[in-house]
Structure formats: structure tokens, C-alpha cells
mmCIF file of C-alpha atoms in Angstrom:
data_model
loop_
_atom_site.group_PDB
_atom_site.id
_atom_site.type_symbol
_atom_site.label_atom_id
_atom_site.label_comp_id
_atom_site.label_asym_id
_atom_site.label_seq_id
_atom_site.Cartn_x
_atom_site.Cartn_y
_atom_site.Cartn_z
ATOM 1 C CA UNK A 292 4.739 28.340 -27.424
ATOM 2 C CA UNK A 293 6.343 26.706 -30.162
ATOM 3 C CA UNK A 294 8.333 23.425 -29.205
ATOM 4 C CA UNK A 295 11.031 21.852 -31.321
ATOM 5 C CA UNK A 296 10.903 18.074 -31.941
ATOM 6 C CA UNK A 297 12.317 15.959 -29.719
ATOM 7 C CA UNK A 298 15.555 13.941 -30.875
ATOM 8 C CA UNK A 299 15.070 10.608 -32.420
ATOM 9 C CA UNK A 300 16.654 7.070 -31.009
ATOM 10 C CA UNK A 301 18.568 6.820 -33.862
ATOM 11 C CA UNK A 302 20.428 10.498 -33.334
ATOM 12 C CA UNK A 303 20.741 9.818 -29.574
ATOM 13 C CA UNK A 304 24.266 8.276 -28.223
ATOM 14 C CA UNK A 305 23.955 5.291 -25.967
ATOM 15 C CA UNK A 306 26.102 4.690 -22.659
ATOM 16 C CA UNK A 307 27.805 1.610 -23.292
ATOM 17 C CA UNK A 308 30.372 1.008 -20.578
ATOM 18 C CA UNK A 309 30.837 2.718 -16.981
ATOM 19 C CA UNK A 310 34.142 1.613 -16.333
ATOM 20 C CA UNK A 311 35.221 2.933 -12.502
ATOM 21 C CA UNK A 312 39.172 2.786 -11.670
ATOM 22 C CA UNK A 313 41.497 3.864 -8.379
ATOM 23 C CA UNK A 314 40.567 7.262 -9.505
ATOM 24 C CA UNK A 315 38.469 7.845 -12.261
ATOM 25 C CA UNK A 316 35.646 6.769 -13.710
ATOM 26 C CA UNK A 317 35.963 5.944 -17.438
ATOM 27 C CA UNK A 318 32.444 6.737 -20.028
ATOM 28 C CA UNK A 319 32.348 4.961 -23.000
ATOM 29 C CA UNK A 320 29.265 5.222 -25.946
ATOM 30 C CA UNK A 321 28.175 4.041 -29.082
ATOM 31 C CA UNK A 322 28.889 6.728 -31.074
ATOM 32 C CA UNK A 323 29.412 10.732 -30.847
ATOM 33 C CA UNK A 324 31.106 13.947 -29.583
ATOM 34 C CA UNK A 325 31.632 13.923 -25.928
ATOM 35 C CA UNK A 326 32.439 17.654 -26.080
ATOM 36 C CA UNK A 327 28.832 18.574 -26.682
ATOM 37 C CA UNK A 328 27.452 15.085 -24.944
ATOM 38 C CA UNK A 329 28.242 16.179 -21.265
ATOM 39 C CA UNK A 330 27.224 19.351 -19.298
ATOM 40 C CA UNK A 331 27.621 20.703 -16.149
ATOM 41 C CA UNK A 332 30.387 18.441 -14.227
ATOM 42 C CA UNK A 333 30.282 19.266 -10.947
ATOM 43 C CA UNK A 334 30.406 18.766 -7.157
ATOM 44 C CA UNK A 335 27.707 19.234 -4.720
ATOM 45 C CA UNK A 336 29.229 19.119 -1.164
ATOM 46 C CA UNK A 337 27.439 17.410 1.523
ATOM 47 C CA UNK A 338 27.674 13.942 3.769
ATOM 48 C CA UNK A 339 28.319 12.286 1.236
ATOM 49 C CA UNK A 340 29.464 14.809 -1.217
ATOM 50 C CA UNK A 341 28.315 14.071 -4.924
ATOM 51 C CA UNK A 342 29.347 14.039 -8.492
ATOM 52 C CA UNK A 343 27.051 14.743 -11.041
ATOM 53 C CA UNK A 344 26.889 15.337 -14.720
ATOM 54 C CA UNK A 345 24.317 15.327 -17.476
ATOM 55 C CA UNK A 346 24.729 13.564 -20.402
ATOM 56 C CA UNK A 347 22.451 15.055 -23.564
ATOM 57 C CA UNK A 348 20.156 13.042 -25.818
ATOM 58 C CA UNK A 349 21.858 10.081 -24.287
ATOM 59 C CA UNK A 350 20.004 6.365 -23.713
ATOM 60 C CA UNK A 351 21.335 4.314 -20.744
ATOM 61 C CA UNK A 352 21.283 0.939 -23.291
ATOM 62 C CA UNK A 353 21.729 -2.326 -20.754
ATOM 63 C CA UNK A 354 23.007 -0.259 -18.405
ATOM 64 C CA UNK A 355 20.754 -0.117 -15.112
ATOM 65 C CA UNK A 356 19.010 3.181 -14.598
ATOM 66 C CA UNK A 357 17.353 4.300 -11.530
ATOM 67 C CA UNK A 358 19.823 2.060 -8.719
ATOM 68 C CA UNK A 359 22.306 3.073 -6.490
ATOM 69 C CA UNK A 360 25.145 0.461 -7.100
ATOM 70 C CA UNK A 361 28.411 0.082 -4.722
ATOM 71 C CA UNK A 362 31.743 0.585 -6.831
ATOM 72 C CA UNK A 363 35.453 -0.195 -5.463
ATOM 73 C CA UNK A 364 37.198 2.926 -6.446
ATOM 74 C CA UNK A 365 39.345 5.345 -3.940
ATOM 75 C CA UNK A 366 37.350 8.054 -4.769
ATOM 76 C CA UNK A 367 33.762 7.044 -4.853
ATOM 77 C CA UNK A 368 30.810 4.993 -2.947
ATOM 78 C CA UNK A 369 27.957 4.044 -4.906
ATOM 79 C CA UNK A 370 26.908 5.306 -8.861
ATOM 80 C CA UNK A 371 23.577 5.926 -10.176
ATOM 81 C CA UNK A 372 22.184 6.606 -13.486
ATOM 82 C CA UNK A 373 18.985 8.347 -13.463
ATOM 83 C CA UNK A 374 16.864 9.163 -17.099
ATOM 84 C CA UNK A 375 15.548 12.717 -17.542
ATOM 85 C CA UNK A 376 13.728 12.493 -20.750
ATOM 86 C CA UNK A 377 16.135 12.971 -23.117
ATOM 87 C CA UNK A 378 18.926 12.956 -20.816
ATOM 88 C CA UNK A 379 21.364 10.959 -18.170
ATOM 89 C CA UNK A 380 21.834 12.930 -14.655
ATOM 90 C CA UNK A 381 25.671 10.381 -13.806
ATOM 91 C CA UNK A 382 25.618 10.840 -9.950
ATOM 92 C CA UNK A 383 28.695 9.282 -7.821
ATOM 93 C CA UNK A 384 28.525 9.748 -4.008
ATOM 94 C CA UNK A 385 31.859 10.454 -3.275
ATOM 95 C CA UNK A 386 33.985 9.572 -0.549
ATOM 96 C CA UNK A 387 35.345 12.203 2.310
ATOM 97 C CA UNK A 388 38.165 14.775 1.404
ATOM 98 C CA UNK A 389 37.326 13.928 -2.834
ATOM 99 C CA UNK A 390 36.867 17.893 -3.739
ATOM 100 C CA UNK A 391 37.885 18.021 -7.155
ATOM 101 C CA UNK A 392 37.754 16.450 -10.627
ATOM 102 C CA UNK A 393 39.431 16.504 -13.695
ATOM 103 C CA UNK A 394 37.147 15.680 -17.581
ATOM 104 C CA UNK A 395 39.327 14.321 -20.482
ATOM 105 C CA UNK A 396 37.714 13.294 -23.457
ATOM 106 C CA UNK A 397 39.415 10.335 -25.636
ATOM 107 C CA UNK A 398 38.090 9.326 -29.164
ATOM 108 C CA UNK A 399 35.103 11.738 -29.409
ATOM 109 C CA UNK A 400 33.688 8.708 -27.765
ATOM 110 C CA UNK A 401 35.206 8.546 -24.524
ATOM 111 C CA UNK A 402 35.381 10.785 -21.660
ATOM 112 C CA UNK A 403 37.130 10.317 -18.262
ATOM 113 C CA UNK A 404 36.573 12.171 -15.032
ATOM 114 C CA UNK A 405 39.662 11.786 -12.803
ATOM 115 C CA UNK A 406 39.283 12.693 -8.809
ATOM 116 C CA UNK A 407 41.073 14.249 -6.380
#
């Protein structure tokens, strides 16, 4: 089986900022097209219920990988960003009654995920 190259650091974006608000959470990077950067937003219910969403050939940069942090938002509990080789799995536990979620994308750089 023939494999293709993996992507190089220097064509991968890099998570800059994590930015959480009342109710959203606010992605910012170095560099490149959030359109094809994130995949498969969605909602996994449970106690907690959780957010999650991959972001391709993406590098955490200073931002901590692998911990559960506490956030201050209306919407969610804790974040974590976990590295999947290429790849960021974004997973928010999610306070009761959040159900839904809304992406916008900003800048080509930027994407938002409002809750509900």
C-alpha cells in the first residue's frame, strides 16, 4: 500500500488563540483556510455532553495539549486539546440543556462556534 507523505511543519496551520466567551468559543491560527481546516463539528450527548471537532494538519503551538482546563463560559465546563498525528481532536464538555452549535468562519483565519 502506497502512502502519501505526510505534511510538513511549515504547510501545517498552528492554533494560536482559544478565546472562550458567554457563548462561543472563538479559534484563531497562524495562517490558513478554516473552511478546509475543521471537520466534523459535532455533539456527542452524554453526562456531560461534548463538543468536538478536528482540526487538519494543525500544531497546537504554546497552547497546552493533552489537559482538561476549566473555562468560564455559559455554555461549557472544561476544554481539551488532544494531538492525533497530524491533527487537533477540540473537545468542550458542555454544560446541561447546550444541544446545538452554530460555525462561522472570519478572515480565513478565524472560526467561531456559537452554542445554544
Amino acid at each position: 500500500m502506497n502512502q502519501s507523505s505526510p505534511p510538513t511543519t511549515s504547510s501545517s496551520i498552528t492554533l494560536e488563540n482559544i478565546q472562550v466567551t458567554r457563548w462561543a468559543v472563538i479559534l484563531t491560527t497562524t495562517h490558513g483556510t478554516m473552511q478546509t481546516a475543521y471537520q466534523d463539528p459535532h455533539i456527542i450527548s452524554g453526562s456531560p455532553s461534548v463538543f468536538e471537532m478536528t482540526l487538519v494538519n494543525t500544531l497546537a503551538g504554546r497552547l497546552p495539549v493533552n489537559h482538561a482546563q476549566t473555562i468560564t463560559s455559559n455554555w461549557g465546563i472544561t476544554e481539551e486539546i488532544i494531538p492525533q498525528g497530524h491533527n487537533l481532536l477540540l473537545t468542550f464538555n458542555l454544560k446541561p440543556l447546550i444541544h446545538q452549535f452554530q460555525v462561522e468562519i472570519g478572515g480565513g483565519d478565524i472560526i467561531q462556534i456559537s452554542f445554544k
